[in-house]
Amino acid sequence: MATTADISRGLIIKLDGSLYSVVDFGENKTARAAAKVWAKLKGVDNNRTIEKTWNSGENIFPVRVEKKAFQFLYKDDSGYNLMNNETFEQISLSEEMIDAPQFLKDGSEVFVYINTETETPIGAELPEKIVVKITYCEPGLRGDTATRALKAATIETGATVNVPLFVEEGELIRVNTKTGDYIERVKE
């Protein structure tokens, strides 16, 4: 059992039978009334975003979650198939449970969040930065550098990323999986 004093960003709590992750939180204090604690919550097992307010000191119900490393194997009709790196057991996740599935390639590392009460996966995320190869992009035009000009490039996973004009087909680039932005070129 925890109270509103234990709220922090990233904490997963059970509220009305659903799981929510704390995105932002704060406290409102007034001279006459009791302090209130508010939180902006994002649904883990649903796509809802809500705001909730509690009186200071009220009980909340945190859920213990473990982050485990898995390896992406393949995608089929059942979903994205992943293998636990320690026990070699395989699980299948739907596309909605994975953030940035467009950047998944065979053998890449994925972190799966597992609810320890029910031993079920509740979501997965890729590392913040990944290295991918460009499979197709148009050649850049010389002299078109007055502004930070970008061009579309297709990477090996099939996703499209905007890259600077000097980046060419066949090069390795680092991409931010949270925003989908180009970060830098990578030497082999």
Tab-separated table of C-alpha atoms in Angstrom, residues 38-170:
chain	number	residue	atom	x	y	z
A	38	TRP	CA	-3.046	15.665	-9.188
A	39	ALA	CA	-1.588	13.390	-11.827
A	40	LYS	CA	-1.804	13.083	-15.592
A	41	LEU	CA	-2.131	9.362	-16.369
A	42	LYS	CA	-1.640	7.427	-19.609
A	43	GLY	CA	-3.351	4.069	-19.992
A	44	VAL	CA	-1.005	1.082	-20.176
A	45	ASP	CA	-3.653	-1.499	-21.120
A	46	ASN	CA	-5.864	1.026	-22.964
A	47	ASN	CA	-5.225	4.158	-25.038
A	48	ARG	CA	-6.846	6.633	-22.649
A	49	THR	CA	-5.179	9.665	-21.093
A	50	ILE	CA	-6.862	11.014	-17.961
A	51	GLU	CA	-6.234	13.400	-15.086
A	52	LYS	CA	-6.951	12.317	-11.529
A	53	THR	CA	-6.977	14.308	-8.280
A	54	TRP	CA	-6.612	12.875	-4.769
A	55	ASN	CA	-6.608	14.426	-1.308
A	56	SER	CA	-3.087	14.478	0.084
A	57	GLY	CA	-2.328	11.236	1.944
A	58	GLU	CA	-4.925	9.062	0.162
A	59	ASN	CA	-3.991	5.498	-0.704
A	60	ILE	CA	-2.943	4.564	-4.240
A	61	PHE	CA	-2.293	1.092	-5.616
A	62	PRO	CA	1.075	0.834	-7.409
A	63	VAL	CA	1.782	-2.191	-9.593
A	64	ARG	CA	5.244	-3.742	-9.515
A	65	VAL	CA	6.651	-3.928	-13.016
A	66	GLU	CA	9.889	-5.537	-14.210
A	67	LYS	CA	11.792	-4.468	-17.315
A	68	LYS	CA	13.293	-7.479	-19.118
A	69	ALA	CA	15.451	-7.658	-22.230
A	70	PHE	CA	13.978	-9.594	-25.150
A	71	GLN	CA	15.114	-10.151	-28.733
A	72	PHE	CA	12.800	-9.536	-31.698
A	73	LEU	CA	12.550	-12.683	-33.833
A	74	TYR	CA	9.860	-12.172	-36.495
A	75	LYS	CA	6.390	-10.800	-37.209
A	76	ASP	CA	3.473	-13.009	-38.276
A	77	ASP	CA	-0.340	-13.110	-38.022
A	78	SER	CA	-0.220	-13.555	-34.233
A	79	GLY	CA	1.883	-10.397	-33.789
A	80	TYR	CA	5.496	-9.593	-32.951
A	81	ASN	CA	7.351	-12.648	-31.631
A	82	LEU	CA	10.015	-11.959	-29.017
A	83	MET	CA	12.419	-14.233	-27.119
A	84	ASN	CA	13.558	-13.740	-23.520
A	85	ASN	CA	17.374	-13.436	-23.529
A	86	GLU	CA	17.726	-15.348	-20.237
A	87	THR	CA	15.131	-18.152	-20.353
A	88	PHE	CA	14.708	-18.361	-24.163
A	89	GLU	CA	10.903	-18.474	-23.768
A	90	GLN	CA	8.967	-16.837	-26.589
A	91	ILE	CA	6.043	-14.443	-26.349
A	92	SER	CA	3.890	-12.712	-28.931
A	93	LEU	CA	2.839	-9.057	-28.578
A	94	SER	CA	0.329	-7.069	-30.621
A	95	GLU	CA	1.446	-3.961	-32.507
A	96	GLU	CA	-0.379	-1.637	-30.062
A	97	MET	CA	1.760	-2.904	-27.141
A	98	ILE	CA	5.059	-1.853	-28.768
A	99	ASP	CA	6.092	1.767	-29.054
A	100	ALA	CA	7.744	2.483	-32.427
A	101	PRO	CA	7.266	-0.973	-34.032
A	102	GLN	CA	8.297	0.531	-37.401
A	103	PHE	CA	11.934	0.484	-36.215
A	104	LEU	CA	12.026	-3.225	-35.295
A	105	LYS	CA	14.444	-5.373	-37.274
A	106	ASP	CA	15.303	-9.053	-36.841
A	107	GLY	CA	17.551	-9.640	-33.842
A	108	SER	CA	17.097	-6.177	-32.325
A	109	GLU	CA	16.802	-5.707	-28.567
A	110	VAL	CA	13.411	-4.834	-27.056
A	111	PHE	CA	12.619	-4.075	-23.412
A	112	VAL	CA	9.356	-5.687	-22.261
A	113	TYR	CA	7.520	-4.478	-19.155
A	114	ILE	CA	6.016	-7.379	-17.218
A	115	ASN	CA	3.366	-7.062	-14.482
A	116	THR	CA	4.811	-9.157	-11.632
A	117	GLU	CA	1.369	-9.865	-10.092
A	118	THR	CA	0.008	-11.628	-13.174
A	119	GLU	CA	3.324	-12.348	-14.991
A	120	THR	CA	1.853	-10.868	-18.186
A	121	PRO	CA	3.546	-8.379	-20.528
A	122	ILE	CA	1.957	-4.923	-20.452
A	123	GLY	CA	4.093	-3.132	-23.035
A	124	ALA	CA	7.424	-2.947	-24.812
A	125	GLU	CA	9.829	-0.265	-25.945
A	126	LEU	CA	12.942	-0.134	-28.075
A	127	PRO	CA	16.220	1.395	-26.903
A	128	GLU	CA	16.140	5.193	-27.251
A	129	LYS	CA	18.701	5.195	-30.082
A	130	ILE	CA	19.232	2.532	-32.741
A	131	VAL	CA	21.569	2.154	-35.718
A	132	VAL	CA	19.952	1.339	-39.090
A	133	LYS	CA	21.042	1.202	-42.717
A	134	ILE	CA	19.524	3.398	-45.428
A	135	THR	CA	18.155	1.255	-48.255
A	136	TYR	CA	16.882	4.078	-50.499
A	137	CYS	CA	17.113	7.867	-50.732
A	138	GLU	CA	17.243	10.474	-53.481
A	139	PRO	CA	20.592	12.164	-54.131
A	140	GLY	CA	20.966	15.585	-52.482
A	141	LEU	CA	21.131	18.727	-54.632
A	142	ARG	CA	24.329	20.779	-54.414
A	143	GLY	CA	23.997	24.294	-53.088
A	144	ASP	CA	20.655	23.686	-51.395
A	145	THR	CA	22.020	24.339	-47.898
A	146	ALA	CA	20.713	27.813	-47.012
A	147	THR	CA	18.356	26.183	-44.514
A	148	ARG	CA	18.551	22.843	-42.765
A	149	ALA	CA	17.228	20.982	-45.789
A	150	LEU	CA	16.044	17.416	-45.267
A	151	LYS	CA	15.123	14.596	-47.619
A	152	ALA	CA	13.147	11.405	-47.051
A	153	ALA	CA	15.130	8.178	-46.723
A	154	THR	CA	13.839	4.614	-46.420
A	155	ILE	CA	15.646	2.502	-43.833
A	156	GLU	CA	16.061	-1.294	-43.680
A	157	THR	CA	12.929	-1.762	-41.530
A	158	GLY	CA	10.767	-0.061	-44.172
A	159	ALA	CA	10.174	3.133	-42.176
A	160	THR	CA	10.861	6.604	-43.601
A	161	VAL	CA	13.181	9.034	-41.802
A	162	ASN	CA	14.037	12.622	-42.769
A	163	VAL	CA	17.816	12.967	-43.127
A	164	PRO	CA	20.172	15.824	-44.160
A	165	LEU	CA	21.095	16.151	-47.848
A	166	PHE	CA	24.655	14.818	-47.400
A	167	VAL	CA	23.476	11.376	-46.210
A	168	GLU	CA	23.502	8.770	-48.993
A	169	GLU	CA	22.084	5.337	-49.705
A	170	GLY	CA	23.893	2.450	-47.969
